[in-house]
mmCIF file of C-alpha atoms in Angstrom:
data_model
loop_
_atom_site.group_PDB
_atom_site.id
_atom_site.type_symbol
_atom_site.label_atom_id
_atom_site.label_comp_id
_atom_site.label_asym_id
_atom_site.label_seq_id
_atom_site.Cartn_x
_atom_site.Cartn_y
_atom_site.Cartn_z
ATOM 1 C CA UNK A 30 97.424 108.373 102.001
ATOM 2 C CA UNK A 31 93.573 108.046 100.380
ATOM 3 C CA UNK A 32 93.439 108.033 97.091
ATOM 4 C CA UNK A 33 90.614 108.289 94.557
ATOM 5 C CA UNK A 34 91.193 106.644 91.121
ATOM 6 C CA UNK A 35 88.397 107.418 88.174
ATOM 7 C CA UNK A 36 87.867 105.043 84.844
ATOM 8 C CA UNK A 37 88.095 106.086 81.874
ATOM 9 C CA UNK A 38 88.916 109.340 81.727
ATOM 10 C CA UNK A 39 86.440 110.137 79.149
ATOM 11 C CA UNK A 40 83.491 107.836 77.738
ATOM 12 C CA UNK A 41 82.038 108.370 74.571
ATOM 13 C CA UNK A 42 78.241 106.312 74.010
ATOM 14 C CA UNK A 43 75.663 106.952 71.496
ATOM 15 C CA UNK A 44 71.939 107.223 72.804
ATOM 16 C CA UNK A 45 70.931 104.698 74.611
ATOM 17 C CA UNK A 46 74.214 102.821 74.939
ATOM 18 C CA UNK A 47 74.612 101.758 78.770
ATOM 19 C CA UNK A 48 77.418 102.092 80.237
ATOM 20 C CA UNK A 49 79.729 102.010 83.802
ATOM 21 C CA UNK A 50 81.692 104.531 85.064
ATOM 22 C CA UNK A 51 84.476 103.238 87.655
ATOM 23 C CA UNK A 52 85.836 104.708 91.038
ATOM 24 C CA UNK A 53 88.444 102.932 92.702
ATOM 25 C CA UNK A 54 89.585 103.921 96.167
ATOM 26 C CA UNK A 55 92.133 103.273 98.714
ATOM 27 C CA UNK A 56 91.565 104.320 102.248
ATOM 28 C CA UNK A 57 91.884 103.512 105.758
ATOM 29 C CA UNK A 58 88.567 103.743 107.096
ATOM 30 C CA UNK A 59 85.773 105.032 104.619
ATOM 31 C CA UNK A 60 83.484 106.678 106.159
ATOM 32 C CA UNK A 61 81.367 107.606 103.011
ATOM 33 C CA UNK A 62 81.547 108.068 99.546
ATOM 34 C CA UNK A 63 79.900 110.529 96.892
ATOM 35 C CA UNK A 64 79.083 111.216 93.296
ATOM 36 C CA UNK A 65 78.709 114.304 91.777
ATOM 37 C CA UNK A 66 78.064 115.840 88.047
ATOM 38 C CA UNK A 67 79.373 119.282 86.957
ATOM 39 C CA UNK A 68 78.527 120.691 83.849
ATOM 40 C CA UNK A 69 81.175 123.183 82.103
ATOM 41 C CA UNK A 70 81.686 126.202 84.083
ATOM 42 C CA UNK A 71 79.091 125.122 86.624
ATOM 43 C CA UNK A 72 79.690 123.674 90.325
ATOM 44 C CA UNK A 73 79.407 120.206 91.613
ATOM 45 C CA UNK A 74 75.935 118.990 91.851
ATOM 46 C CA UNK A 75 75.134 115.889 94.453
ATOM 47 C CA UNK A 76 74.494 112.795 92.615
ATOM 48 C CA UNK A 77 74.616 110.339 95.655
ATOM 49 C CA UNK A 78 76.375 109.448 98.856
ATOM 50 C CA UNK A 79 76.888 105.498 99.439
ATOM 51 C CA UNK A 80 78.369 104.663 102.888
ATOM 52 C CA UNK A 81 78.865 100.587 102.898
ATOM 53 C CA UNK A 82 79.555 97.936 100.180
ATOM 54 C CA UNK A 83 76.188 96.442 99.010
ATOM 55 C CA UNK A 84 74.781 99.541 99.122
ATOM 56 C CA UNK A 85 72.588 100.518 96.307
ATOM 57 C CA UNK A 86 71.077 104.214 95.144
ATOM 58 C CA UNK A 87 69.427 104.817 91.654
ATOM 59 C CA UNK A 88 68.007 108.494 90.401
ATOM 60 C CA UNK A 89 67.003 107.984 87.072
ATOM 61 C CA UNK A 90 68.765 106.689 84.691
ATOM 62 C CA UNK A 91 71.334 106.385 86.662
ATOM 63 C CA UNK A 92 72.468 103.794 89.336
ATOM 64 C CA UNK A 93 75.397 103.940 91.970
ATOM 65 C CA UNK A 94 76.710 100.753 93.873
ATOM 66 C CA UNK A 95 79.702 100.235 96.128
ATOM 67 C CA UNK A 96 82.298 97.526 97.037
ATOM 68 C CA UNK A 97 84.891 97.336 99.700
ATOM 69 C CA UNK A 98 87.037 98.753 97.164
ATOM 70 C CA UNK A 99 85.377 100.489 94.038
ATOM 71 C CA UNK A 100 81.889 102.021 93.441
ATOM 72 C CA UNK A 101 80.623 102.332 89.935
ATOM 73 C CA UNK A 102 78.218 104.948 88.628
ATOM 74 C CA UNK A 103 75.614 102.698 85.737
ATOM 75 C CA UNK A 104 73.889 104.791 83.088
ATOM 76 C CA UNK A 105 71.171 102.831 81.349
ATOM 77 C CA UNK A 106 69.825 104.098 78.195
ATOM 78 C CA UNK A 107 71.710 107.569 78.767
ATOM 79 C CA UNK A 108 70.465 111.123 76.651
ATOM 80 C CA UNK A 109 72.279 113.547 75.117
ATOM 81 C CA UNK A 110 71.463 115.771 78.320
ATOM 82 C CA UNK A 111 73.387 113.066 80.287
ATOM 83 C CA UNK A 112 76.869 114.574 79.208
ATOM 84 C CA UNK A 113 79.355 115.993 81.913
ATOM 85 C CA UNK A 114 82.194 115.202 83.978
ATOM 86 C CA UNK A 115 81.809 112.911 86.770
ATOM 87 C CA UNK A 116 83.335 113.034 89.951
ATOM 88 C CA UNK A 117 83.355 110.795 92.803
ATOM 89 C CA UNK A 118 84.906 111.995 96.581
ATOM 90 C CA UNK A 119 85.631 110.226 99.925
ATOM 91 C CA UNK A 120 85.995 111.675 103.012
ATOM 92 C CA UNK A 121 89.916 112.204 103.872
ATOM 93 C CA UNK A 122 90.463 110.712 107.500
ATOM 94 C CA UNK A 123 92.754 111.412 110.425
ATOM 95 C CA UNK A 124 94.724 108.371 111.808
ATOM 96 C CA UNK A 125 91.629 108.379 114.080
ATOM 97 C CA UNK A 126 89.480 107.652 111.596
ATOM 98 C CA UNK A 127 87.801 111.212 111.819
ATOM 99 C CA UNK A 128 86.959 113.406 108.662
ATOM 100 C CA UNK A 129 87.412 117.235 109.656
ATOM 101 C CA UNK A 130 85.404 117.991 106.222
ATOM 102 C CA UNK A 131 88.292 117.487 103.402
ATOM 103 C CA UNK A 132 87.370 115.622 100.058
ATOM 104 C CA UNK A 133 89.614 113.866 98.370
ATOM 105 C CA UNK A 134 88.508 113.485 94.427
ATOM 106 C CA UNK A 135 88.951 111.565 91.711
ATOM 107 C CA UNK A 136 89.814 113.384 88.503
ATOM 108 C CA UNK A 137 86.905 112.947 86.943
ATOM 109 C CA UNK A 138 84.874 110.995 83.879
ATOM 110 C CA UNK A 139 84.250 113.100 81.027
ATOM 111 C CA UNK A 140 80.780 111.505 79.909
ATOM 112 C CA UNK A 141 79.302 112.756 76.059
ATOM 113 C CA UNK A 142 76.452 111.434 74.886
ATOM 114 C CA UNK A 143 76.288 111.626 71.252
ATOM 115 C CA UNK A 144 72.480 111.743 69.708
ATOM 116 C CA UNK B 27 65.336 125.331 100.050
ATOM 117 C CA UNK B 28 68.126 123.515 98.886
ATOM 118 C CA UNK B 29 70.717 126.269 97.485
ATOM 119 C CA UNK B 30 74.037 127.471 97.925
ATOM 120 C CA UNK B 31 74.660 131.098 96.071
ATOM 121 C CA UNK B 32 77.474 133.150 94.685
ATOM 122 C CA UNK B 33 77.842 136.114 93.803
ATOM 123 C CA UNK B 34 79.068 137.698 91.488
ATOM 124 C CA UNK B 35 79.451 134.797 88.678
ATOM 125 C CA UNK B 36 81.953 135.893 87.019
ATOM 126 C CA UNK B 37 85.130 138.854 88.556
ATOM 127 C CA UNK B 38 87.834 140.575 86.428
ATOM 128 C CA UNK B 39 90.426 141.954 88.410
ATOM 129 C CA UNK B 40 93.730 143.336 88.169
ATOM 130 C CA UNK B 41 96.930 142.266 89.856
ATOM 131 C CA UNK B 42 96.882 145.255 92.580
ATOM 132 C CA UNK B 43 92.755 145.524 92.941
ATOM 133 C CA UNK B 44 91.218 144.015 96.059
ATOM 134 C CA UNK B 45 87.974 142.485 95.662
ATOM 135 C CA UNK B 46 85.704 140.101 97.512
ATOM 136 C CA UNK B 47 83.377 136.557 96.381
ATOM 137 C CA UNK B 48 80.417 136.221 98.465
ATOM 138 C CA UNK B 49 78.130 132.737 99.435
ATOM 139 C CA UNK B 50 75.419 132.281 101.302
ATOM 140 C CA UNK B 51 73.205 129.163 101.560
ATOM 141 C CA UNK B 52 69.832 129.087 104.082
ATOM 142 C CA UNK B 53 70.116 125.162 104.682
ATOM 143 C CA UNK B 54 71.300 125.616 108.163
ATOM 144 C CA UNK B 55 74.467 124.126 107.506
ATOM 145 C CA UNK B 56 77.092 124.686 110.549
ATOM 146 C CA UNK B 57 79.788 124.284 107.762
ATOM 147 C CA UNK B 58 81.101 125.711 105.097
ATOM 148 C CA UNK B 59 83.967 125.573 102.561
ATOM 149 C CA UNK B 60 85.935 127.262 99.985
ATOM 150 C CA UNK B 61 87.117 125.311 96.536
ATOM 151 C CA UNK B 62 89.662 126.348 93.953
ATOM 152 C CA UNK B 63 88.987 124.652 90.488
ATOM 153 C CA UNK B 64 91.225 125.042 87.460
ATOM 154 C CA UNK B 65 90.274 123.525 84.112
ATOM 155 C CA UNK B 66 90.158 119.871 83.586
ATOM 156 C CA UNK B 67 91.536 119.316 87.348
ATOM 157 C CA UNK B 68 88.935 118.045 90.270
ATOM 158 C CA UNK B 69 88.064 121.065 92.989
ATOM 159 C CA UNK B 70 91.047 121.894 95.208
ATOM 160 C CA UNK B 71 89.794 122.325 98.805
ATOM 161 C CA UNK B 72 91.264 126.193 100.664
ATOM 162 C CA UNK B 73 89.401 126.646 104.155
ATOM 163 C CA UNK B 74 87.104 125.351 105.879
ATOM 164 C CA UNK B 75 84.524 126.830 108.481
ATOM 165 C CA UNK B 76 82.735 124.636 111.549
ATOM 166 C CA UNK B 77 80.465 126.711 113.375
ATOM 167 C CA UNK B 78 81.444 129.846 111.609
ATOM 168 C CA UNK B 79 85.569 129.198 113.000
ATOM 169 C CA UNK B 80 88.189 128.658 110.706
ATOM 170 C CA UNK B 81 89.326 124.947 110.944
ATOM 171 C CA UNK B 82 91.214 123.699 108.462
ATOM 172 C CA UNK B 83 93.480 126.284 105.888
ATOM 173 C CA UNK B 84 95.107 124.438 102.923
ATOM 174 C CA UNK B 85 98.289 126.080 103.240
ATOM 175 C CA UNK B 86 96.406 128.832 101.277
ATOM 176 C CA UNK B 87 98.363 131.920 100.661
ATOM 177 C CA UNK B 88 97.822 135.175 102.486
ATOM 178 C CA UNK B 89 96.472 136.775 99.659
ATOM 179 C CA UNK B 90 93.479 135.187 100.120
ATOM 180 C CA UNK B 91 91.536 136.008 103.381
ATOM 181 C CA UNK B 92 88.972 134.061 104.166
ATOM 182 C CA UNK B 93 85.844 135.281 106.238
ATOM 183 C CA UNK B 94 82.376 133.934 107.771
ATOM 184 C CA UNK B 95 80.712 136.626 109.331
ATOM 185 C CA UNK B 96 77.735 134.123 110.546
ATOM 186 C CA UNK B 97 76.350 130.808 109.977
ATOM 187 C CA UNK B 98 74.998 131.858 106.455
ATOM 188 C CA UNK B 99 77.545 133.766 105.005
ATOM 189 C CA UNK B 100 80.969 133.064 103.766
ATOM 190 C CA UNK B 101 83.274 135.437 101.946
ATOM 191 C CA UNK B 102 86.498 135.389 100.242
ATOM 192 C CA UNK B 103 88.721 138.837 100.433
ATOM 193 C CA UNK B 104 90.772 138.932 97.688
ATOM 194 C CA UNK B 105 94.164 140.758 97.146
ATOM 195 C CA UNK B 106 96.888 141.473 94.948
ATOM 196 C CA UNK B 107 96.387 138.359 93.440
ATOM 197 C CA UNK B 108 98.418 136.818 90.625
ATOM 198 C CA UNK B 109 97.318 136.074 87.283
ATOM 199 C CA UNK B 110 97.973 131.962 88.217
ATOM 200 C CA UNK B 111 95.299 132.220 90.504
ATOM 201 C CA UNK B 112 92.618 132.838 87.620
ATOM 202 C CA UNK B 113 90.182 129.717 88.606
ATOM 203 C CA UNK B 114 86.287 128.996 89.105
ATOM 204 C CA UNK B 115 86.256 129.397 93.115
ATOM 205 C CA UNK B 116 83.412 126.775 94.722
ATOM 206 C CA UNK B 117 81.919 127.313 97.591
ATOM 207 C CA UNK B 118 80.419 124.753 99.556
ATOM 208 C CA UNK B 119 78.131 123.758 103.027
ATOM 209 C CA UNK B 120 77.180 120.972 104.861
ATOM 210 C CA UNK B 121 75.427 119.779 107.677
ATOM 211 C CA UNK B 122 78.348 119.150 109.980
ATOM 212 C CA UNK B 123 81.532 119.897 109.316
ATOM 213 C CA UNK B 124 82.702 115.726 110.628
ATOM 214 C CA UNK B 125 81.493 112.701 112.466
ATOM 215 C CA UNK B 126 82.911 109.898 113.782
ATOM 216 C CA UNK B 127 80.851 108.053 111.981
ATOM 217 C CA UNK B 128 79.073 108.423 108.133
ATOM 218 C CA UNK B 129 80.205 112.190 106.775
ATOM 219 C CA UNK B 130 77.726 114.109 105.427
ATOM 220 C CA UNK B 131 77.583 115.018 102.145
ATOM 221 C CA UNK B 132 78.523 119.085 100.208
ATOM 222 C CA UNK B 133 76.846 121.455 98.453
ATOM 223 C CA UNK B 134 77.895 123.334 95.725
ATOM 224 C CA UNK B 135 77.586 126.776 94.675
ATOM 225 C CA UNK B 136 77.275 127.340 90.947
ATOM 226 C CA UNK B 137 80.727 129.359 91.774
ATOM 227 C CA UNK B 138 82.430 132.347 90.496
ATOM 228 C CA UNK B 139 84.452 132.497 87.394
ATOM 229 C CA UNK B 140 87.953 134.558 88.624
ATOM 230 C CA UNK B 141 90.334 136.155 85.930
ATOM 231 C CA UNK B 142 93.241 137.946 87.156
ATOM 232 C CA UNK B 143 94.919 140.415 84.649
#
């Protein structure tokens, strides 16, 4: 069964305090993997998709990478405006490897920046 | 243009009403999703549509009736709901609903905020 496993559950840095966020998964074949942010009360909005390990994306201050096993969202010098939950998704696979659209999700980082 | 909508944002209903949540996105996405999201807890995935059929259905109870009238429009029908089923309700497109190879990433609607009296 995939599974999507997010560290910590909640993060607490003052301005400017770097910081990783962690997203360990276990699948049989990934075939992708995505970040997203969500403010309170708000949907999901698309951070990044990574699809094998080495890969590399950055959108400000913020940087995504991904290993055979884990991906890690880096937040350099993070704002007060950088505070929200986290959330990264794979793909959930048939035993043929093929994704009929289903995410499965981690539970989240709750990220608050503190001025 | 980049945008899925929902309307309304936010739906008060009681227990015997029947009501209905609305998305639309203009991306030309050939699928399209339904989320259930309760507080603290990661979106919950309900139906999803591939070339405006039904494929997948989450064991989703008949109370909710899902609809996509065409390749822009998704609706929820809702009826005689129960107060657990109070929730922020996510819709969501993209491109293609699978590959066999990379999957494409979702969309998010800003979703609408459900309370069930």
């Amino acid at each position: 069964e995939d599974q999507v496993t997010q560290s910590p559950e909640a993060l607490r840095l003052q301005e400017g305090e770097s910081s990783s966020l962690n997203c360990s998964y276990t699948v049989s074949g990934l075939r992708g993997l995505f970040w997203y942010r969500q403010d309170p009360g708000k949907g999901p909005e698309f951070l990044f998709t990574l699809y094998s390990a080495g890969e590399e994306k950055e959108k400000e201050r913020l940087k995504a990478t991904l290993t055979k096993k884990e991906s890690f969202l880096h937040i350099t010098a993070p704002k007060p405006e950088d505070s929200a939950t986290y959330l990264c998704a794979v793909p959930t696979t048939n035993a043929g490897g093929t994704s009929y659209g289903k995410l499965t999700f981690g539970q989240g980082t709750i990220l608050t920046v503190h001025p | 243009d980049t945008e899925v909508t929902q309307t309304p944002k936010h739906l008060v209903m009681g227990m015997t009403n029947k009501k209905s949540l609305k998305c639309e996105q203009h991306m030309g996405h050939r699928a399209m999703y339904w989320y259930k999201q309760k507080a603290k807890k990661p979106p919950e995935l309900m139906f999803v549509y591939s070339y405006e059929k039904l494929s997948i259905n989450e064991s989703v109870p008949s109370r909710f009736s899902p609809e996509c009238p065409n390749s822009s429009l998704l609706n929820l029908h809702l009826h005689a709901l129960q107060p657990e089923d109070s929730a922020l309700y996510l819709c969501a497109s993209s491109l293609y609903p699978w590959t066999s190879g990379g999957v494409n990433e979702q969309f998010f609607g800003p979703g609408t905020r459900l309370t069930v009296l």
